[in-house]
Short mmCIF file of C-alpha atoms in Angstrom, two decimals:
data_model
loop_
_atom_site.label_atom_id
_atom_site.label_comp_id
_atom_site.label_asym_id
_atom_site.label_seq_id
_atom_site.Cartn_x
_atom_site.Cartn_y
_atom_site.Cartn_z
CA MET A 2 50.97 -18.93 142.22
CA SER A 3 47.90 -20.77 141.17
CA GLN A 4 45.78 -19.00 138.63
CA ASN A 5 42.74 -20.47 140.29
CA SER A 6 43.54 -18.87 143.61
CA GLY A 7 40.59 -16.54 144.17
CA ASN A 8 42.30 -13.87 146.26
CA LEU A 9 45.22 -13.53 143.84
CA GLU A 10 43.13 -13.25 140.70
CA PRO A 11 42.76 -9.45 140.72
CA ILE A 12 46.56 -9.08 141.03
CA ASP A 13 47.15 -11.51 138.16
CA ALA A 14 44.59 -9.74 136.03
CA ALA A 15 46.27 -6.42 136.73
CA GLY A 16 49.66 -7.96 135.87
CA ALA A 17 48.31 -9.32 132.59
CA HIS A 18 46.90 -5.90 131.83
CA ASP A 19 50.32 -4.31 132.49
CA VAL A 20 51.98 -6.79 130.14
CA GLN A 21 49.38 -5.97 127.50
CA VAL A 22 49.95 -2.24 127.93
CA ASP A 23 53.72 -2.74 127.76
CA ARG A 24 53.35 -4.72 124.53
CA ALA A 25 51.15 -2.01 123.04
CA VAL A 26 53.72 0.64 123.97
CA LEU A 27 56.54 -1.49 122.57
CA ARG A 28 54.65 -1.94 119.29
CA LEU A 29 54.11 1.79 119.12
CA VAL A 30 57.77 2.58 119.83
CA PHE A 31 59.01 -0.05 117.37
CA GLY A 32 56.66 1.13 114.62
CA TRP A 33 57.60 4.78 114.92
CA ALA A 34 61.31 3.93 115.26
CA LEU A 35 61.18 1.80 112.11
CA VAL A 36 60.04 4.76 110.05
CA GLY A 37 61.44 7.61 112.15
CA VAL A 38 65.08 6.54 112.43
CA PRO A 39 65.71 6.13 108.67
CA LEU A 40 63.79 9.32 107.96
CA GLY A 41 65.82 11.21 110.57
CA TYR A 42 69.02 9.81 109.04
CA GLY A 43 67.90 10.96 105.60
CA VAL A 44 67.00 14.47 106.79
CA ILE A 45 70.28 14.92 108.71
CA THR A 46 72.37 13.62 105.79
CA THR A 47 70.57 15.98 103.42
CA LEU A 48 70.84 18.97 105.75
CA SER A 49 74.60 18.42 106.04
CA ARG A 50 74.78 18.82 102.23
CA VAL A 51 72.49 21.82 102.34
CA ALA A 52 74.90 23.57 104.72
CA GLN A 53 77.34 23.91 101.80
CA LEU A 54 74.79 26.14 100.09
CA PHE A 55 75.46 29.03 102.45
CA ASN A 56 79.17 28.45 103.16
CA MET B 27 45.56 -16.28 101.94
CA LYS B 28 42.65 -15.44 104.18
CA TRP B 29 44.76 -13.38 106.59
CA LEU B 30 44.91 -10.71 103.90
CA GLU B 31 41.13 -10.32 103.80
CA ARG B 32 39.60 -7.06 104.98
CA SER B 33 37.47 -8.95 107.54
CA ARG B 34 40.68 -10.28 109.18
CA SER B 35 42.14 -6.82 109.62
CA ILE B 36 39.34 -5.22 111.64
CA ALA B 37 40.85 -3.69 114.78
CA ALA B 38 39.97 -5.10 118.17
CA PRO B 39 38.40 -2.74 120.73
CA GLY B 40 41.01 -0.50 122.37
CA PHE B 41 43.38 -0.63 119.37
CA ASN B 42 45.70 2.38 119.36
CA ARG B 43 45.08 4.32 116.13
CA TRP B 44 48.61 5.81 116.29
CA LEU B 45 49.91 2.42 115.10
CA ILE B 46 48.35 3.08 111.70
CA PRO B 47 50.54 6.02 110.54
CA PRO B 48 53.82 4.02 110.88
CA ALA B 49 52.22 1.15 108.94
CA ALA B 50 51.23 3.58 106.18
CA LEU B 51 54.60 5.33 106.30
CA ALA B 52 56.41 1.99 105.95
CA VAL B 53 54.80 1.68 102.51
CA HIS B 54 55.16 5.30 101.41
CA LEU B 55 58.81 5.66 102.52
CA CYS B 56 59.67 2.60 100.40
CA ILE B 57 57.83 3.61 97.24
CA GLY B 58 59.19 7.17 97.64
CA GLN B 59 62.48 5.71 96.35
CA ALA B 60 61.07 6.59 92.92
CA TYR B 61 62.32 10.17 93.46
CA ALA B 62 65.93 8.95 93.97
CA THR B 63 66.56 7.37 90.58
CA SER B 64 69.12 10.05 89.69
CA VAL B 65 71.62 8.32 92.02
CA TYR B 66 72.33 5.57 89.46
CA LYS B 67 71.22 7.31 86.25
CA SER B 68 74.78 7.98 85.01
CA SER B 69 75.81 4.40 85.81
CA LEU B 70 72.94 2.99 83.77
CA ILE B 71 73.71 5.30 80.82
CA GLY B 72 77.28 3.98 80.82
CA HIS B 73 76.27 0.36 81.40
CA PHE B 74 73.74 0.22 78.55
CA GLU B 75 75.64 2.78 76.40
CA VAL B 76 72.43 4.71 75.66
CA SER B 77 71.22 8.32 75.85
CA GLN B 78 69.96 10.16 78.94
CA THR B 79 66.44 10.00 77.50
CA ALA B 80 66.56 6.21 77.18
CA ILE B 81 67.29 5.91 80.91
CA GLY B 82 65.13 8.86 81.98
CA ILE B 83 62.13 7.20 80.38
CA ILE B 84 62.23 4.46 83.06
CA PHE B 85 61.04 7.01 85.63
CA SER B 86 58.41 8.34 83.24
CA ILE B 87 57.03 4.82 82.65
CA ALA B 88 56.87 4.25 86.42
CA ILE B 89 54.94 7.50 87.01
CA VAL B 90 52.54 6.83 84.15
CA MET B 91 51.96 3.32 85.51
CA LEU B 92 51.44 4.83 88.97
CA GLY B 93 48.57 6.97 87.70
CA LEU B 94 47.06 4.24 85.53
CA SER B 95 47.21 1.52 88.16
CA ALA B 96 45.84 3.82 90.86
CA ALA B 97 42.96 4.79 88.56
CA ILE B 98 42.21 1.27 87.33
CA MET B 99 42.82 -0.60 90.61
CA GLY B 100 41.34 2.04 92.94
CA THR B 101 37.95 0.33 93.23
CA TRP B 102 39.63 -3.04 93.86
CA VAL B 103 41.83 -1.48 96.55
CA GLU B 104 38.74 -0.01 98.24
CA ARG B 105 36.92 -3.35 98.10
CA SER B 106 39.85 -5.54 99.16
CA GLY B 107 40.98 -3.41 102.06
CA PRO B 108 44.42 -2.02 102.89
CA ARG B 109 46.13 -5.24 103.97
CA LYS B 110 45.66 -7.16 100.74
CA SER B 111 46.37 -4.13 98.56
CA MET B 112 49.52 -3.24 100.52
CA PHE B 113 50.70 -6.85 100.13
CA VAL B 114 50.13 -6.69 96.37
CA ALA B 115 51.95 -3.33 96.28
CA ALA B 116 54.92 -4.78 98.22
CA SER B 117 55.07 -7.78 95.88
CA PHE B 118 54.99 -5.66 92.73
CA TRP B 119 57.46 -3.08 94.08
CA GLY B 120 59.92 -5.78 95.25
CA ALA B 121 59.49 -7.86 92.07
CA GLY B 122 59.99 -4.75 89.95
CA PHE B 123 63.47 -4.30 91.40
CA LEU B 124 64.34 -7.99 90.90
CA VAL B 125 63.20 -8.04 87.25
CA GLY B 126 65.04 -4.73 86.75
CA ALA B 127 68.19 -6.31 88.22
CA ALA B 128 67.85 -9.19 85.74
CA GLY B 129 67.70 -6.60 82.96
CA ILE B 130 70.87 -4.91 84.22
CA PHE B 131 72.85 -8.15 84.60
CA THR B 132 71.81 -9.45 81.17
CA GLU B 133 72.14 -5.98 79.57
CA GLN B 134 68.55 -6.02 78.28
CA LEU B 135 67.12 -2.54 78.71
CA TRP B 136 63.57 -3.65 77.93
CA LEU B 137 63.64 -5.83 81.04
CA LEU B 138 64.53 -2.76 83.10
CA TYR B 139 61.58 -0.91 81.54
CA LEU B 140 59.33 -3.85 82.30
CA GLY B 141 60.69 -4.40 85.81
CA TYR B 142 61.17 -1.00 87.41
CA GLY B 143 58.90 0.90 85.03
CA VAL B 144 55.84 -1.31 84.50
CA ILE B 145 55.85 -3.85 87.39
CA GLY B 146 57.35 -1.42 89.91
CA GLY B 147 55.05 1.35 88.64
CA ILE B 148 51.99 -0.81 89.40
CA GLY B 149 53.39 -1.31 92.91
CA LEU B 150 53.78 2.46 93.19
CA GLY B 151 50.18 3.18 92.22
CA ILE B 152 48.58 0.54 94.44
CA GLY B 153 50.94 1.31 97.34
CA TYR B 154 50.29 5.04 97.10
CA ILE B 155 46.51 4.77 97.53
CA SER B 156 46.36 1.64 99.76
CA PRO B 157 46.58 3.21 103.22
CA VAL B 158 45.03 6.62 102.44
CA SER B 159 41.30 5.98 102.93
CA THR B 160 42.07 3.78 105.98
CA LEU B 161 43.97 6.66 107.58
CA MET B 162 41.07 9.03 107.02
CA LYS B 163 38.69 6.54 108.64
CA TRP B 164 40.98 6.32 111.70
CA PHE B 165 41.39 10.10 111.91
CA PRO B 166 38.00 11.59 110.96
CA ASP B 167 38.83 14.48 113.28
CA ARG B 168 42.09 15.29 111.43
CA PRO B 169 41.99 13.74 107.93
CA GLY B 170 44.41 16.26 106.41
CA MET B 171 47.04 15.61 109.05
CA ALA B 172 46.60 11.84 108.72
CA THR B 173 47.03 11.72 104.96
CA GLY B 174 49.77 14.35 105.21
CA MET B 175 51.75 12.02 107.45
CA ALA B 176 51.58 9.11 105.01
CA ILE B 177 52.08 11.06 101.82
CA MET B 178 54.96 12.91 103.51
CA GLY B 179 56.62 9.49 103.43
CA PHE B 180 56.51 9.47 99.63
CA GLY B 181 58.38 12.78 99.63
CA GLY B 182 60.78 11.57 102.31
CA GLY B 183 61.54 8.22 100.68
CA ALA B 184 64.17 9.80 98.45
CA LEU B 185 65.93 11.32 101.46
CA ILE B 186 66.58 7.80 102.72
CA ALA B 187 67.08 6.03 99.38
CA SER B 188 69.58 8.54 98.02
CA PRO B 189 72.32 8.29 100.71
CA LEU B 190 71.56 4.59 101.31
CA SER B 191 71.92 3.75 97.61
CA THR B 192 75.14 5.78 97.31
CA ALA B 193 76.66 4.01 100.32
CA LEU B 194 75.63 0.57 99.02
CA LEU B 195 76.95 1.28 95.52
CA LYS B 196 80.32 2.33 96.95
CA ARG B 197 80.46 -0.83 99.03
CA PHE B 198 79.61 -3.04 96.02
CA ASP B 199 82.33 -1.26 94.03
CA GLY B 200 84.84 -1.90 96.81
CA PHE B 201 85.09 1.64 98.17
CA ASP B 202 84.62 2.91 101.68
CA PRO B 203 80.86 3.77 101.85
CA LEU B 204 81.69 6.94 103.79
CA SER B 205 84.33 8.19 101.35
CA ASP B 206 83.76 11.33 99.26
CA GLY B 207 84.10 9.79 95.79
CA SER B 208 82.76 12.84 93.98
CA ASP B 209 84.13 11.77 90.57
CA TRP B 210 83.14 8.11 90.92
CA ILE B 211 80.40 6.49 88.85
CA ALA B 212 79.10 3.10 90.00
CA SER B 213 79.51 0.04 87.76
CA GLY B 214 76.44 -1.57 86.17
CA SER B 215 76.85 -4.79 88.16
CA SER B 216 76.82 -2.77 91.39
CA VAL B 217 73.55 -1.16 90.33
CA GLY B 218 72.19 -4.67 89.68
CA LYS B 219 73.23 -5.74 93.19
CA LEU B 220 71.68 -2.53 94.56
CA PHE B 221 68.37 -3.39 92.86
CA ILE B 222 68.35 -6.87 94.44
CA THR B 223 69.16 -5.41 97.87
CA LEU B 224 66.50 -2.71 97.62
CA GLY B 225 63.89 -5.16 96.29
CA VAL B 226 64.34 -7.48 99.28
CA LEU B 227 64.69 -4.66 101.82
CA TYR B 228 61.65 -2.72 100.63
CA PHE B 229 59.52 -5.87 100.51
CA ALA B 230 60.44 -6.63 104.14
CA VAL B 231 59.72 -3.09 105.39
CA MET B 232 56.44 -2.93 103.47
CA MET B 233 55.45 -6.24 105.06
CA TYR B 234 55.63 -4.48 108.43
CA GLY B 235 52.90 -2.21 107.10
CA VAL B 236 50.92 -5.19 105.76
CA LEU B 237 51.02 -6.98 109.12
CA ASN B 238 50.17 -3.93 111.21
CA ILE B 239 47.52 -2.15 109.19
CA ARG B 240 44.01 -2.38 110.63
CA VAL B 241 40.63 -1.01 109.57
CA PRO B 242 38.36 0.44 112.23
CA ALA B 243 35.29 -1.57 113.21
CA PRO B 244 32.02 -0.30 111.69
CA GLY B 245 30.73 2.63 113.70
CA TRP B 246 34.08 3.24 115.46
CA LYS B 247 34.99 6.85 116.22
CA PRO B 248 37.76 8.48 118.26
CA ARG B 249 37.09 8.77 121.98
CA GLY B 250 35.39 12.07 122.80
CA TRP B 251 34.78 12.93 119.15
CA ASP B 252 31.23 13.60 118.07
CA SER B 253 30.69 13.98 114.35
CA THR B 254 27.43 15.86 114.96
CA LYS B 255 29.30 18.59 116.86
CA VAL B 256 31.82 19.19 114.10
CA LYS B 257 31.50 22.67 112.65
CA SER B 258 29.48 22.20 109.49
CA SER B 259 30.68 23.57 106.18
CA ALA B 260 28.95 23.78 102.83
CA MET B 261 32.06 22.21 101.29
CA VAL B 262 31.99 19.12 103.54
CA THR B 263 29.39 16.61 102.44
CA THR B 264 27.34 14.43 104.72
CA GLY B 265 26.49 12.18 101.77
CA GLN B 266 28.53 9.47 100.05
CA VAL B 267 29.43 9.42 96.36
CA SER B 268 30.68 6.38 94.41
CA ALA B 269 33.81 6.57 92.27
CA ALA B 270 31.70 6.06 89.14
CA ASN B 271 29.53 9.05 90.03
CA ALA B 272 32.39 11.22 91.31
CA ILE B 273 33.99 11.43 87.88
CA LYS B 274 30.67 12.70 86.49
CA THR B 275 30.84 15.78 88.72
CA LYS B 276 32.28 19.17 87.78
CA SER B 277 34.02 19.44 91.15
CA PHE B 278 36.09 16.30 90.54
CA TRP B 279 37.46 17.68 87.28
CA LEU B 280 38.12 21.09 88.84
CA VAL B 281 40.19 19.43 91.59
CA TRP B 282 41.88 17.35 88.86
CA THR B 283 42.72 20.54 86.93
CA ALA B 284 44.02 22.31 90.04
CA LEU B 285 46.24 19.35 90.96
CA PHE B 286 47.43 18.90 87.37
CA LEU B 287 48.42 22.56 87.01
CA ASN B 288 50.06 22.80 90.44
CA VAL B 289 52.09 19.63 89.84
CA THR B 290 53.05 20.75 86.32
CA ALA B 291 54.32 24.04 87.76
CA GLY B 292 56.19 22.28 90.59
CA ILE B 293 57.89 19.95 88.17
CA GLY B 294 59.15 23.10 86.44
CA ILE B 295 61.47 23.65 89.37
CA LEU B 296 62.10 20.04 90.36
CA GLU B 297 63.19 19.03 86.85
CA GLN B 298 65.63 21.86 86.49
CA ALA B 299 66.65 22.48 90.11
CA SER B 300 70.36 21.80 89.81
CA PRO B 301 71.15 23.60 86.51
CA MET B 302 68.66 26.36 87.35
CA ILE B 303 70.41 27.56 90.51
CA GLN B 304 73.77 27.45 88.72
CA ASP B 305 72.40 29.48 85.80
CA PHE B 306 70.70 32.05 88.05
CA PHE B 307 74.05 32.88 89.65
CA ARG B 308 76.25 32.76 86.54
CA GLY B 309 78.55 35.74 86.24
CA ALA B 310 79.49 37.75 83.13
CA ASP B 311 82.59 35.54 82.73
CA GLY B 312 80.31 32.52 82.20
CA ASN B 313 81.26 30.90 85.51
CA SER B 314 78.59 30.17 88.11
CA ALA B 315 78.96 31.07 91.79
CA VAL B 316 77.21 27.76 92.52
CA ASN B 317 79.15 24.55 91.85
CA ALA B 318 77.63 21.09 91.30
CA ALA B 319 78.05 20.00 94.95
CA VAL B 320 76.30 23.10 96.26
CA ALA B 321 73.56 22.66 93.65
CA ALA B 322 73.10 19.10 94.97
CA GLY B 323 72.56 20.64 98.42
CA PHE B 324 69.84 22.83 96.92
CA VAL B 325 68.14 19.76 95.42
CA GLY B 326 68.26 18.14 98.87
CA LEU B 327 66.69 21.21 100.44
CA LEU B 328 63.88 21.05 97.90
CA SER B 329 63.28 17.41 98.90
CA ILE B 330 62.93 18.48 102.53
CA GLY B 331 60.57 21.31 101.50
CA ASN B 332 58.54 18.84 99.41
CA MET B 333 58.30 16.44 102.36
CA ALA B 334 57.59 19.06 105.04
CA GLY B 335 54.96 20.80 102.87
CA ARG B 336 53.01 17.55 102.64
CA PHE B 337 52.61 17.37 106.40
CA ILE B 338 52.46 21.07 107.34
CA TRP B 339 50.06 22.32 104.65
CA SER B 340 47.82 19.27 104.74
CA SER B 341 47.51 19.58 108.55
CA THR B 342 46.80 23.30 108.14
CA SER B 343 43.96 22.45 105.75
CA ASP B 344 42.14 20.77 108.67
CA VAL B 345 41.94 24.22 110.26
CA ILE B 346 41.44 26.63 107.36
CA GLY B 347 39.64 24.33 104.89
CA ARG B 348 40.72 22.57 101.68
CA LYS B 349 39.47 25.17 99.23
CA ARG B 350 41.39 27.98 100.95
CA ILE B 351 44.59 25.94 101.13
CA TYR B 352 44.35 25.10 97.41
CA MET B 353 43.83 28.80 96.68
CA LEU B 354 47.03 29.43 98.65
CA TYR B 355 48.95 26.75 96.73
CA LEU B 356 47.90 28.17 93.39
CA GLY B 357 47.49 31.91 94.07
CA GLY B 358 50.43 32.15 96.49
CA GLY B 359 52.47 29.89 94.20
CA ALA B 360 51.86 32.25 91.26
CA VAL B 361 53.06 35.25 93.32
CA PHE B 362 56.19 33.41 94.51
CA TYR B 363 56.97 32.33 90.94
CA VAL B 364 56.80 35.98 89.83
CA VAL B 365 59.17 37.01 92.64
CA LEU B 366 61.50 34.15 91.74
CA ALA B 367 61.48 35.04 88.05
CA LEU B 368 62.03 38.79 88.52
CA PHE B 369 64.19 39.03 91.65
CA GLY B 370 65.54 35.50 92.27
CA GLY B 371 68.89 36.28 90.68
CA SER B 372 69.57 39.17 93.07
CA SER B 373 69.84 37.11 96.25
CA MET B 374 70.70 33.48 96.91
CA LEU B 375 68.62 33.48 100.10
CA LEU B 376 65.57 34.89 98.31
CA PHE B 377 65.97 32.39 95.46
CA VAL B 378 66.23 29.42 97.83
CA MET B 379 63.35 30.59 100.02
CA MET B 380 60.98 31.11 97.08
CA ALA B 381 61.89 27.75 95.55
CA VAL B 382 61.42 25.87 98.83
CA VAL B 383 58.01 27.45 99.48
CA ILE B 384 56.86 26.69 95.91
CA ILE B 385 57.95 23.06 96.30
CA SER B 386 56.26 22.83 99.69
CA PHE B 387 53.03 23.89 97.93
CA TYR B 388 53.68 21.22 95.29
CA GLY B 389 53.95 18.56 98.01
CA GLY B 390 51.02 20.02 99.94
CA SER B 391 48.70 19.72 96.96
CA PHE B 392 49.34 15.95 96.82
CA ALA B 393 48.82 15.44 100.53
CA THR B 394 45.68 17.56 100.81
CA ALA B 395 43.96 15.95 97.81
CA PRO B 396 42.59 12.84 99.61
CA ALA B 397 41.08 14.95 102.41
CA TYR B 398 39.60 17.30 99.80
CA LEU B 399 38.02 14.31 98.05
CA LYS B 400 36.68 13.06 101.40
CA ASP B 401 35.09 16.46 102.02
CA LEU B 402 33.48 16.50 98.58
CA PHE B 403 32.54 12.83 98.12
CA GLY B 404 32.58 11.21 101.59
CA THR B 405 34.62 8.17 102.66
CA PHE B 406 32.54 5.53 100.80
CA GLN B 407 34.95 5.08 97.85
CA VAL B 408 37.44 7.85 98.51
CA GLY B 409 40.42 5.57 97.81
CA ALA B 410 39.06 4.71 94.37
CA ILE B 411 38.30 8.38 93.63
CA HIS B 412 41.81 9.28 94.78
CA GLY B 413 43.18 6.70 92.36
CA ARG B 414 41.34 8.33 89.48
CA LEU B 415 42.58 11.76 90.56
CA LEU B 416 46.19 10.59 90.35
CA THR B 417 45.94 10.48 86.56
CA ALA B 418 46.49 14.25 86.94
CA TRP B 419 49.96 13.43 88.26
CA SER B 420 50.73 11.17 85.29
CA ALA B 421 49.57 13.88 82.89
CA ALA B 422 51.66 16.51 84.70
CA GLY B 423 54.65 14.16 84.64
CA ILE B 424 54.50 14.30 80.85
CA ALA B 425 53.37 17.93 80.39
CA GLY B 426 55.76 19.53 82.93
CA PRO B 427 59.06 18.32 81.47
CA LEU B 428 57.80 18.86 77.90
CA ILE B 429 56.97 22.53 78.63
CA VAL B 430 60.16 23.21 80.60
CA ASN B 431 62.55 21.45 78.22
CA GLY B 432 60.81 22.86 75.14
CA LEU B 433 61.02 26.46 76.36
CA LEU B 434 64.58 26.15 77.66
CA ASP B 435 65.86 24.49 74.49
CA ALA B 436 64.78 27.64 72.63
CA GLN B 437 66.80 29.81 75.05
CA GLY B 438 70.24 28.31 74.65
CA LYS B 439 72.55 25.45 75.51
CA PRO B 440 72.83 23.95 79.01
CA GLY B 441 75.67 25.54 80.98
CA THR B 442 75.51 28.84 79.09
CA MET B 443 72.17 30.27 80.27
CA VAL B 444 71.56 33.00 82.82
CA ALA B 445 68.61 34.12 84.97
CA HIS B 446 66.66 35.97 82.26
CA ASN B 447 66.64 32.84 80.06
CA TYR B 448 64.28 31.32 82.62
CA LEU B 449 61.69 34.10 82.33
CA PRO B 450 59.56 32.36 79.64
CA VAL B 451 59.45 29.11 81.64
CA LEU B 452 58.69 30.73 84.98
CA LEU B 453 56.08 33.10 83.60
CA THR B 454 54.40 30.18 81.80
CA MET B 455 54.19 28.48 85.18
CA VAL B 456 52.58 31.63 86.60
CA VAL B 457 49.89 31.49 83.88
CA LEU B 458 49.23 27.80 84.67
CA LEU B 459 48.92 28.56 88.37
CA VAL B 460 46.52 31.44 87.77
CA ILE B 461 44.30 29.15 85.66
CA GLY B 462 44.47 26.59 88.47
CA PHE B 463 43.54 29.27 91.00
CA LEU B 464 40.47 30.22 88.94
CA ALA B 465 39.49 26.54 88.66
CA THR B 466 39.75 26.19 92.44
CA THR B 467 37.42 29.12 93.03
CA GLN B 468 34.76 27.26 91.00
CA ILE B 469 34.80 24.09 93.15
CA ARG B 470 31.39 23.63 94.78
CA ALA B 471 29.73 21.06 97.00
CA VAL B 472 28.54 18.01 95.03
CA ASP B 473 24.87 17.92 94.08
CA THR B 474 22.84 15.48 96.20
CA LYS B 475 21.66 13.69 93.03
CA PHE B 476 25.12 12.05 92.97
CA HIS B 477 24.81 10.74 96.55
CA GLU B 478 24.41 7.01 97.13
CA PRO B 479 21.02 5.89 98.51
CA GLU B 480 21.21 5.11 102.26
CA ALA B 481 20.00 1.53 101.67
CA ASP B 482 22.89 0.76 99.29
CA LEU B 483 25.40 2.14 101.78
CA ALA B 484 24.02 0.05 104.64
CA ASP B 485 24.21 -3.05 102.43
CA SER B 486 27.83 -2.44 101.40
CA THR B 487 28.83 -1.71 105.02
CA SER B 488 27.37 -4.95 106.30
CA LYS B 489 29.17 -6.88 103.53
CA GLY B 490 32.58 -5.33 103.73
CA ALA B 491 32.92 -3.30 106.94
#
């Protein structure tokens, strides 16, 4: 697939756009996972100790 | 290192603003470790063969340095932008652990003071304020929620650091990290190894924030948001006030007083949480219905309340206004303290509920403060003004424990007190909160004579974006 091929250009541009969107989503997922997973682990670990309070 | 410059971190068109909160949280979750120092406190006392105070002072130095560095470096942080300041914070925070580790391995306590307390404390202060004004610029439609998210990380950092540090210490001591080990105290060398591990780990995670933080381009605003259609309020300024002028206003010092008193009162519970719940439920035979493990669960619950309050109450302030939410923190806090003091001993559920709500107000006051400052002084130098406000935290970090320990020492010996011994402390906190409430009612919009001239603002925007 030649990038200079006029009739294919719109498809290539759309594909590049999809890749860009995917990257943006991946960055978003990675960023929130980086902070969310440890925080979730901390909250669950703490809550398991809290449960003893009412046993 | 030009890539750290503010001009290099301006977001490209179409940048997703929801990438900014994780970058900010990456910093705040790491520096929030400061609340988890109790994990290795006993180990350090044994390693250095010193008193509790000698080790406890490390935390105090760090908090004092937090306030001082935020106040002194606030203007630099505002000028340099979030990327450079977050990098400096990561370097100081990581280096603080490494120098502290050197102090532990060579058994030189002063090096631990210098490392974790002074160097790490500077990292704390710069890291705490670095992403705050950037977040408010990205979320002008919800500044309270935005800062609540980041500052929630500071409250949540201990929730991660505490179990992580315990597991690592057990591993370094040759135990199964998942074992109970309730009567085990980590060796000094394991704490040294923990410091090295945390220093490297926190630096790496904070670098994620450094690499991903962006400032909005001049004139950027959220899609569909029109600042002219925002409901106007007398308490939300349309002008911009410099940090130098902000501290000349009465409103700044009233917010400072409200924060100082609310934090002092919150520390009253945080400082004493574990022994307090045991004393409140001590029977006539001198034995408490609450053992140490259960008390640790209560401390954990307070940490969750502290973290959740930062997000929930700060987000609520976007809807009901900053002044009203501060009146709730202080007025509502005073009422809950009275209930806790008079009826807390009658029901475990009531005691826990009151304490968690009070601590959520404590956390909320921290998280709402930047948005309150933005309302009063604009976004021009809000990071620098926030830095100066944090001296209230340093002052409360000294005043709170002094008041609580002083009053409790006069009541009896630890492990022998009961609920009524806490009345003087808790009622003192009520008085502080009532004074804070009255101070909050006096906060007014800042006089226009303190506003920056439009020409100066245009000049600084074109220079620094």
